[in-house]
PDB file of C-alpha atoms in Angstrom:
ATOM      1  CA  GLN A  23       8.930 110.296 139.325  1.00  0.00           C
ATOM      2  CA  SER A  24       6.770 111.590 136.472  1.00  0.00           C
ATOM      3  CA  ALA A  25       4.226 109.383 134.746  1.00  0.00           C
ATOM      4  CA  LEU A  26       5.243 107.830 131.456  1.00  0.00           C
ATOM      5  CA  THR A  27       3.696 109.549 128.436  1.00  0.00           C
ATOM      6  CA  GLN A  28       1.063 107.730 126.406  1.00  0.00           C
ATOM      7  CA  PRO A  29      -1.346 109.038 123.759  1.00  0.00           C
ATOM      8  CA  ARG A  30      -4.716 109.798 125.257  1.00  0.00           C
ATOM      9  CA  SER A  31      -6.559 107.672 122.701  1.00  0.00           C
ATOM     10  CA  VAL A  32      -6.127 105.493 119.635  1.00  0.00           C
ATOM     11  CA  SER A  33      -8.755 103.854 117.471  1.00  0.00           C
ATOM     12  CA  GLY A  34      -9.082 101.326 114.702  1.00  0.00           C
ATOM     13  CA  SER A  35     -11.574  99.195 112.866  1.00  0.00           C
ATOM     14  CA  PRO A  36     -11.942  95.470 113.564  1.00  0.00           C
ATOM     15  CA  GLY A  37      -9.055  93.587 112.003  1.00  0.00           C
ATOM     16  CA  GLN A  38      -6.756  96.601 111.863  1.00  0.00           C
ATOM     17  CA  SER A  39      -3.607  97.128 113.940  1.00  0.00           C
ATOM     18  CA  VAL A  40      -3.026  99.866 116.483  1.00  0.00           C
ATOM     19  CA  THR A  41       0.148 100.795 118.322  1.00  0.00           C
ATOM     20  CA  ILE A  42       0.372 102.570 121.664  1.00  0.00           C
ATOM     21  CA  SER A  43       3.586 104.337 122.596  1.00  0.00           C
ATOM     22  CA  CYS A  44       4.961 104.805 126.103  1.00  0.00           C
ATOM     23  CA  THR A  45       7.731 107.357 126.503  1.00  0.00           C
ATOM     24  CA  GLY A  46       9.876 107.645 129.583  1.00  0.00           C
ATOM     25  CA  THR A  47      13.481 108.406 130.395  1.00  0.00           C
ATOM     26  CA  SER A  48      16.783 106.621 130.787  1.00  0.00           C
ATOM     27  CA  SER A  49      15.896 106.218 134.480  1.00  0.00           C
ATOM     28  CA  ASP A  50      12.905 104.026 133.741  1.00  0.00           C
ATOM     29  CA  VAL A  51      11.914 102.717 130.298  1.00  0.00           C
ATOM     30  CA  GLY A  52      15.343 103.214 128.786  1.00  0.00           C
ATOM     31  CA  GLY A  53      17.240 101.855 131.745  1.00  0.00           C
ATOM     32  CA  TYR A  54      15.574  98.493 132.262  1.00  0.00           C
ATOM     33  CA  ASN A  55      13.925  95.771 130.206  1.00  0.00           C
ATOM     34  CA  TYR A  56      11.086  95.657 132.717  1.00  0.00           C
ATOM     35  CA  VAL A  57       8.193  97.288 130.894  1.00  0.00           C
ATOM     36  CA  SER A  58       4.767  95.745 131.276  1.00  0.00           C
ATOM     37  CA  TRP A  59       1.383  96.571 129.767  1.00  0.00           C
ATOM     38  CA  TYR A  60      -2.016  96.345 131.455  1.00  0.00           C
ATOM     39  CA  GLN A  61      -5.509  96.229 130.008  1.00  0.00           C
ATOM     40  CA  GLN A  62      -8.323  97.668 132.105  1.00  0.00           C
ATOM     41  CA  HIS A  63     -11.998  97.456 131.269  1.00  0.00           C
ATOM     42  CA  PRO A  64     -14.353  99.935 132.999  1.00  0.00           C
ATOM     43  CA  GLY A  65     -14.854  99.119 136.661  1.00  0.00           C
ATOM     44  CA  LYS A  66     -12.436  96.184 136.514  1.00  0.00           C
ATOM     45  CA  ALA A  67      -8.965  95.506 137.825  1.00  0.00           C
ATOM     46  CA  PRO A  68      -6.033  95.744 135.434  1.00  0.00           C
ATOM     47  CA  LYS A  69      -4.793  92.619 133.646  1.00  0.00           C
ATOM     48  CA  VAL A  70      -1.231  92.089 132.487  1.00  0.00           C
ATOM     49  CA  MET A  71      -0.936  91.681 128.722  1.00  0.00           C
ATOM     50  CA  ILE A  72       2.839  92.015 128.195  1.00  0.00           C
ATOM     51  CA  TYR A  73       5.759  91.860 130.632  1.00  0.00           C
ATOM     52  CA  ASP A  74       9.529  92.242 130.335  1.00  0.00           C
ATOM     53  CA  VAL A  75       8.939  94.382 127.204  1.00  0.00           C
ATOM     54  CA  THR A  76       8.046  91.505 124.866  1.00  0.00           C
ATOM     55  CA  LYS A  77       6.784  88.510 126.861  1.00  0.00           C
ATOM     56  CA  ARG A  78       3.162  87.441 126.754  1.00  0.00           C
ATOM     57  CA  PRO A  79       1.542  85.621 129.716  1.00  0.00           C
ATOM     58  CA  SER A  80      -0.222  82.378 128.954  1.00  0.00           C
ATOM     59  CA  GLY A  81      -3.775  83.013 127.885  1.00  0.00           C
ATOM     60  CA  VAL A  82      -3.093  86.395 126.295  1.00  0.00           C
ATOM     61  CA  PRO A  83      -3.812  86.299 122.550  1.00  0.00           C
ATOM     62  CA  ASP A  84      -0.763  86.485 120.294  1.00  0.00           C
ATOM     63  CA  ARG A  85      -2.210  89.541 118.558  1.00  0.00           C
ATOM     64  CA  PHE A  86      -0.743  91.506 121.485  1.00  0.00           C
ATOM     65  CA  SER A  87       2.967  92.254 121.151  1.00  0.00           C
ATOM     66  CA  GLY A  88       5.473  94.575 122.780  1.00  0.00           C
ATOM     67  CA  SER A  89       8.727  96.252 121.821  1.00  0.00           C
ATOM     68  CA  LYS A  90      11.126  98.934 122.988  1.00  0.00           C
ATOM     69  CA  SER A  91      13.536 101.371 121.416  1.00  0.00           C
ATOM     70  CA  GLY A  92      15.527 103.696 123.614  1.00  0.00           C
ATOM     71  CA  ASN A  93      13.235 105.446 126.075  1.00  0.00           C
ATOM     72  CA  THR A  94      10.024 104.459 124.267  1.00  0.00           C
ATOM     73  CA  ALA A  95       8.127 101.200 124.594  1.00  0.00           C
ATOM     74  CA  SER A  96       5.238 100.188 122.372  1.00  0.00           C
ATOM     75  CA  LEU A  97       2.255  97.861 122.513  1.00  0.00           C
ATOM     76  CA  THR A  98       0.789  96.666 119.222  1.00  0.00           C
ATOM     77  CA  ILE A  99      -2.604  95.057 118.904  1.00  0.00           C
ATOM     78  CA  SER A 100      -2.923  93.273 115.558  1.00  0.00           C
ATOM     79  CA  GLY A 101      -6.256  92.107 114.232  1.00  0.00           C
ATOM     80  CA  LEU A 102      -8.203  94.407 116.539  1.00  0.00           C
ATOM     81  CA  GLN A 103     -11.314  92.851 118.087  1.00  0.00           C
ATOM     82  CA  ALA A 104     -14.305  94.401 119.842  1.00  0.00           C
ATOM     83  CA  GLU A 105     -13.221  93.005 123.214  1.00  0.00           C
ATOM     84  CA  ASP A 106      -9.914  94.872 122.942  1.00  0.00           C
ATOM     85  CA  GLU A 107     -11.720  98.152 123.591  1.00  0.00           C
ATOM     86  CA  ALA A 108     -10.347  99.214 126.963  1.00  0.00           C
ATOM     87  CA  ASP A 109      -7.805 101.439 128.685  1.00  0.00           C
ATOM     88  CA  TYR A 110      -4.168 100.396 128.445  1.00  0.00           C
ATOM     89  CA  TYR A 111      -1.354 101.366 130.785  1.00  0.00           C
ATOM     90  CA  CYS A 112       2.355 100.804 130.478  1.00  0.00           C
ATOM     91  CA  CYS A 113       4.474 100.374 133.587  1.00  0.00           C
ATOM     92  CA  SER A 114       8.228 100.468 134.048  1.00  0.00           C
ATOM     93  CA  TYR A 115      10.587  99.562 136.845  1.00  0.00           C
ATOM     94  CA  ALA A 116      12.508 102.677 137.855  1.00  0.00           C
ATOM     95  CA  GLY A 117      15.012 101.339 140.345  1.00  0.00           C
ATOM     96  CA  SER A 118      13.319 100.736 143.742  1.00  0.00           C
ATOM     97  CA  SER A 119      10.044 102.158 142.438  1.00  0.00           C
ATOM     98  CA  TYR A 120       7.608 101.758 139.579  1.00  0.00           C
ATOM     99  CA  VAL A 121       6.018 104.278 137.284  1.00  0.00           C
ATOM    100  CA  PHE A 122       2.865 103.879 135.230  1.00  0.00           C
ATOM    101  CA  GLY A 123       1.918 105.546 132.003  1.00  0.00           C
ATOM    102  CA  THR A 124      -0.822 108.137 131.635  1.00  0.00           C
ATOM    103  CA  GLY A 125      -3.105 105.602 129.974  1.00  0.00           C
ATOM    104  CA  THR A 126      -4.525 105.172 126.490  1.00  0.00           C
ATOM    105  CA  LYS A 127      -8.131 104.513 125.584  1.00  0.00           C
ATOM    106  CA  VAL A 128      -8.425 102.097 122.663  1.00  0.00           C
ATOM    107  CA  THR A 129     -11.634 102.420 120.704  1.00  0.00           C
ATOM    108  CA  VAL A 130     -12.785  99.813 118.214  1.00  0.00           C
ATOM    109  CA  LEU A 131     -14.744 101.632 115.537  1.00  0.00           C
TER     110      LEU A 131
ATOM    111  CA  GLU B  12      -8.100  79.804 142.675  1.00  0.00           C
ATOM    112  CA  VAL B  13      -5.498  82.519 143.086  1.00  0.00           C
ATOM    113  CA  GLN B  14      -7.241  85.491 144.650  1.00  0.00           C
ATOM    114  CA  LEU B  15      -6.637  88.827 146.360  1.00  0.00           C
ATOM    115  CA  VAL B  16      -9.475  90.557 148.222  1.00  0.00           C
ATOM    116  CA  GLU B  17      -9.105  94.080 149.562  1.00  0.00           C
ATOM    117  CA  SER B  18     -11.172  95.540 152.385  1.00  0.00           C
ATOM    118  CA  GLY B  19     -11.211  98.483 154.773  1.00  0.00           C
ATOM    119  CA  GLY B  20     -12.017 101.331 152.416  1.00  0.00           C
ATOM    120  CA  GLY B  21     -14.461 104.068 153.298  1.00  0.00           C
ATOM    121  CA  LEU B  22     -15.018 107.759 153.910  1.00  0.00           C
ATOM    122  CA  VAL B  23     -12.509 109.593 156.091  1.00  0.00           C
ATOM    123  CA  GLN B  24     -11.901 113.246 156.846  1.00  0.00           C
ATOM    124  CA  PRO B  25      -8.714 115.020 155.767  1.00  0.00           C
ATOM    125  CA  GLY B  26      -6.003 114.395 158.335  1.00  0.00           C
ATOM    126  CA  GLY B  27      -7.559 111.111 159.353  1.00  0.00           C
ATOM    127  CA  SER B  28      -6.317 107.537 159.192  1.00  0.00           C
ATOM    128  CA  LEU B  29      -7.453 104.311 157.595  1.00  0.00           C
ATOM    129  CA  ARG B  30      -6.079 100.786 157.420  1.00  0.00           C
ATOM    130  CA  LEU B  31      -6.623  98.675 154.330  1.00  0.00           C
ATOM    131  CA  SER B  32      -6.280  94.898 154.259  1.00  0.00           C
ATOM    132  CA  CYS B  33      -5.701  92.457 151.441  1.00  0.00           C
ATOM    133  CA  ALA B  34      -6.448  88.762 151.962  1.00  0.00           C
ATOM    134  CA  ALA B  35      -4.576  86.356 149.720  1.00  0.00           C
ATOM    135  CA  SER B  36      -5.553  82.804 148.838  1.00  0.00           C
ATOM    136  CA  GLY B  37      -4.664  80.094 146.349  1.00  0.00           C
ATOM    137  CA  PHE B  38      -0.899  80.636 146.411  1.00  0.00           C
ATOM    138  CA  THR B  39       2.041  80.702 148.799  1.00  0.00           C
ATOM    139  CA  PHE B  40       1.687  84.285 149.962  1.00  0.00           C
ATOM    140  CA  SER B  41       4.917  84.319 151.943  1.00  0.00           C
ATOM    141  CA  ASP B  42       6.999  83.725 148.806  1.00  0.00           C
ATOM    142  CA  HIS B  43       5.840  86.850 147.026  1.00  0.00           C
ATOM    143  CA  LEU B  44       6.608  90.549 146.970  1.00  0.00           C
ATOM    144  CA  MET B  45       3.360  92.506 147.288  1.00  0.00           C
ATOM    145  CA  ASP B  46       2.443  96.001 146.140  1.00  0.00           C
ATOM    146  CA  TRP B  47      -0.303  98.569 146.511  1.00  0.00           C
ATOM    147  CA  VAL B  48      -1.423 100.510 143.444  1.00  0.00           C
ATOM    148  CA  ARG B  49      -4.115 103.203 143.432  1.00  0.00           C
ATOM    149  CA  GLN B  50      -6.331 104.895 140.882  1.00  0.00           C
ATOM    150  CA  ALA B  51      -7.958 108.249 141.525  1.00  0.00           C
ATOM    151  CA  PRO B  52     -11.430 108.737 140.015  1.00  0.00           C
ATOM    152  CA  GLY B  53     -11.144 109.034 136.243  1.00  0.00           C
ATOM    153  CA  LYS B  54      -7.356 108.958 136.426  1.00  0.00           C
ATOM    154  CA  GLY B  55      -4.536 106.539 135.724  1.00  0.00           C
ATOM    155  CA  LEU B  56      -2.760 103.980 137.865  1.00  0.00           C
ATOM    156  CA  GLU B  57      -0.228 105.114 140.458  1.00  0.00           C
ATOM    157  CA  TRP B  58       2.258 102.889 142.278  1.00  0.00           C
ATOM    158  CA  VAL B  59       1.960 103.362 146.046  1.00  0.00           C
ATOM    159  CA  GLY B  60       4.559 101.011 147.458  1.00  0.00           C
ATOM    160  CA  ARG B  61       5.927  97.518 148.000  1.00  0.00           C
ATOM    161  CA  ILE B  62       6.810  95.092 150.734  1.00  0.00           C
ATOM    162  CA  LYS B  63       9.264  92.346 149.943  1.00  0.00           C
ATOM    163  CA  ASN B  64       9.260  88.820 151.354  1.00  0.00           C
ATOM    164  CA  LYS B  65      11.119  87.345 154.307  1.00  0.00           C
ATOM    165  CA  ALA B  66      14.029  86.330 152.078  1.00  0.00           C
ATOM    166  CA  ASN B  67      14.418  90.028 151.282  1.00  0.00           C
ATOM    167  CA  SER B  68      14.064  91.124 154.911  1.00  0.00           C
ATOM    168  CA  TYR B  69      10.506  92.469 154.427  1.00  0.00           C
ATOM    169  CA  THR B  70      12.021  95.630 152.935  1.00  0.00           C
ATOM    170  CA  THR B  71       9.497  98.340 152.051  1.00  0.00           C
ATOM    171  CA  GLU B  72       9.599 100.991 149.350  1.00  0.00           C
ATOM    172  CA  TYR B  73       7.209 103.895 148.837  1.00  0.00           C
ATOM    173  CA  ALA B  74       6.219 106.460 146.261  1.00  0.00           C
ATOM    174  CA  ALA B  75       7.341 109.970 147.130  1.00  0.00           C
ATOM    175  CA  SER B  76       3.696 111.086 147.343  1.00  0.00           C
ATOM    176  CA  VAL B  77       2.966 108.804 150.308  1.00  0.00           C
ATOM    177  CA  LYS B  78       6.353 108.351 151.988  1.00  0.00           C
ATOM    178  CA  GLY B  79       6.187 109.188 155.678  1.00  0.00           C
ATOM    179  CA  ARG B  80       2.383 108.946 155.745  1.00  0.00           C
ATOM    180  CA  PHE B  81       1.679 105.391 154.555  1.00  0.00           C
ATOM    181  CA  THR B  82       3.078 102.139 155.952  1.00  0.00           C
ATOM    182  CA  ILE B  83       2.905  98.748 154.277  1.00  0.00           C
ATOM    183  CA  SER B  84       3.070  95.605 156.389  1.00  0.00           C
ATOM    184  CA  ARG B  85       2.230  91.938 156.049  1.00  0.00           C
ATOM    185  CA  ASP B  86       1.360  88.949 158.207  1.00  0.00           C
ATOM    186  CA  ASP B  87       2.440  85.795 156.399  1.00  0.00           C
ATOM    187  CA  SER B  88       0.731  83.619 159.018  1.00  0.00           C
ATOM    188  CA  LYS B  89      -2.578  85.202 158.018  1.00  0.00           C
ATOM    189  CA  ASN B  90      -1.816  85.500 154.295  1.00  0.00           C
ATOM    190  CA  SER B  91      -2.555  89.186 154.612  1.00  0.00           C
ATOM    191  CA  LEU B  92      -1.176  92.488 153.381  1.00  0.00           C
ATOM    192  CA  TYR B  93      -1.908  95.845 154.980  1.00  0.00           C
ATOM    193  CA  LEU B  94      -1.724  99.528 154.143  1.00  0.00           C
ATOM    194  CA  GLN B  95      -1.825 101.946 157.070  1.00  0.00           C
ATOM    195  CA  MET B  96      -2.674 105.408 155.791  1.00  0.00           C
ATOM    196  CA  ASN B  97      -2.183 108.420 158.063  1.00  0.00           C
ATOM    197  CA  SER B  98      -2.496 112.171 157.542  1.00  0.00           C
ATOM    198  CA  LEU B  99      -4.821 111.534 154.634  1.00  0.00           C
ATOM    199  CA  LYS B 100      -5.302 114.221 152.012  1.00  0.00           C
ATOM    200  CA  THR B 101      -8.126 114.755 149.534  1.00  0.00           C
ATOM    201  CA  GLU B 102      -5.723 113.725 146.767  1.00  0.00           C
ATOM    202  CA  ASP B 103      -5.455 110.272 148.345  1.00  0.00           C
ATOM    203  CA  THR B 104      -9.029 109.581 147.221  1.00  0.00           C
ATOM    204  CA  ALA B 105      -8.790 106.530 144.980  1.00  0.00           C
ATOM    205  CA  VAL B 106      -9.490 102.876 144.449  1.00  0.00           C
ATOM    206  CA  TYR B 107      -6.673 100.987 146.133  1.00  0.00           C
ATOM    207  CA  TYR B 108      -5.560  97.687 144.613  1.00  0.00           C
ATOM    208  CA  CYS B 109      -3.247  95.117 146.085  1.00  0.00           C
ATOM    209  CA  ALA B 110      -1.205  93.274 143.488  1.00  0.00           C
ATOM    210  CA  ARG B 111       1.149  90.330 143.469  1.00  0.00           C
ATOM    211  CA  ALA B 112       4.532  91.223 142.053  1.00  0.00           C
ATOM    212  CA  TYR B 113       6.135  88.641 139.819  1.00  0.00           C
ATOM    213  CA  ASN B 114       9.346  89.321 137.917  1.00  0.00           C
ATOM    214  CA  TRP B 115       8.889  93.092 137.740  1.00  0.00           C
ATOM    215  CA  ASN B 116       5.226  92.957 136.730  1.00  0.00           C
ATOM    216  CA  TYR B 117       1.883  92.373 138.436  1.00  0.00           C
ATOM    217  CA  ASP B 118       0.305  89.049 137.578  1.00  0.00           C
ATOM    218  CA  VAL B 119      -2.558  89.011 140.099  1.00  0.00           C
ATOM    219  CA  TRP B 120      -4.728  91.943 141.169  1.00  0.00           C
ATOM    220  CA  GLY B 121      -7.526  92.349 143.653  1.00  0.00           C
ATOM    221  CA  LYS B 122     -10.769  94.074 142.726  1.00  0.00           C
ATOM    222  CA  GLY B 123      -9.896  97.122 144.802  1.00  0.00           C
ATOM    223  CA  THR B 124     -11.345  99.019 147.732  1.00  0.00           C
ATOM    224  CA  THR B 125     -12.474 102.649 147.554  1.00  0.00           C
ATOM    225  CA  VAL B 126     -11.066 105.332 149.832  1.00  0.00           C
ATOM    226  CA  THR B 127     -12.715 108.745 149.881  1.00  0.00           C
ATOM    227  CA  VAL B 128     -11.055 111.588 151.761  1.00  0.00           C
ATOM    228  CA  SER B 129     -13.511 114.421 152.218  1.00  0.00           C
ATOM    229  CA  SER B 130     -14.923 116.695 154.874  1.00  0.00           C
TER     230      SER B 130
END
């Protein structure tokens, strides 16, 4: 199972919006509505930000949103804030296994 | 407080073995499916495997990269998850996280334990 493809990095100024793509195949992203997104600050454990493509856990700011079209899922951060600077990973169920994305570093300029 | 705490990491030679543990607290451990996820230095997250709960016959699933070498087990009476790693390779060097699976995502993570495979 190959890793899902994410851009290596994205950046934006405070208040702007950024979108991270996550491209897989019909065997993972395209085949199930079970894509989740994780935020990871340096030296810390990942934290779920979005699950089931579009759902946001309680406590996650509503500036984080998710979507999916075909084999590509996306995470959008609206109203970028300094604390959003981190690595982000998508993850998809792939039928008896899971596959993570390659990771995207979000930089707040 | 819901918590997962990994232990057992360390330095091991190629071909060696190591057993990781994950102690759970603050929730009904026996109800949940539990996974191991690893992260090599400077790299991304990689799913290692899963053990389901009693209701799902404690079924295990593994990534192709570790199948046949790693074994996941659990002891619900001790609220503990384990990862037995045999025939270790240098590419198994990573931080190993245990994570609680909830509806096809991971809602609770431990802080990780570091495994270094080197001669």
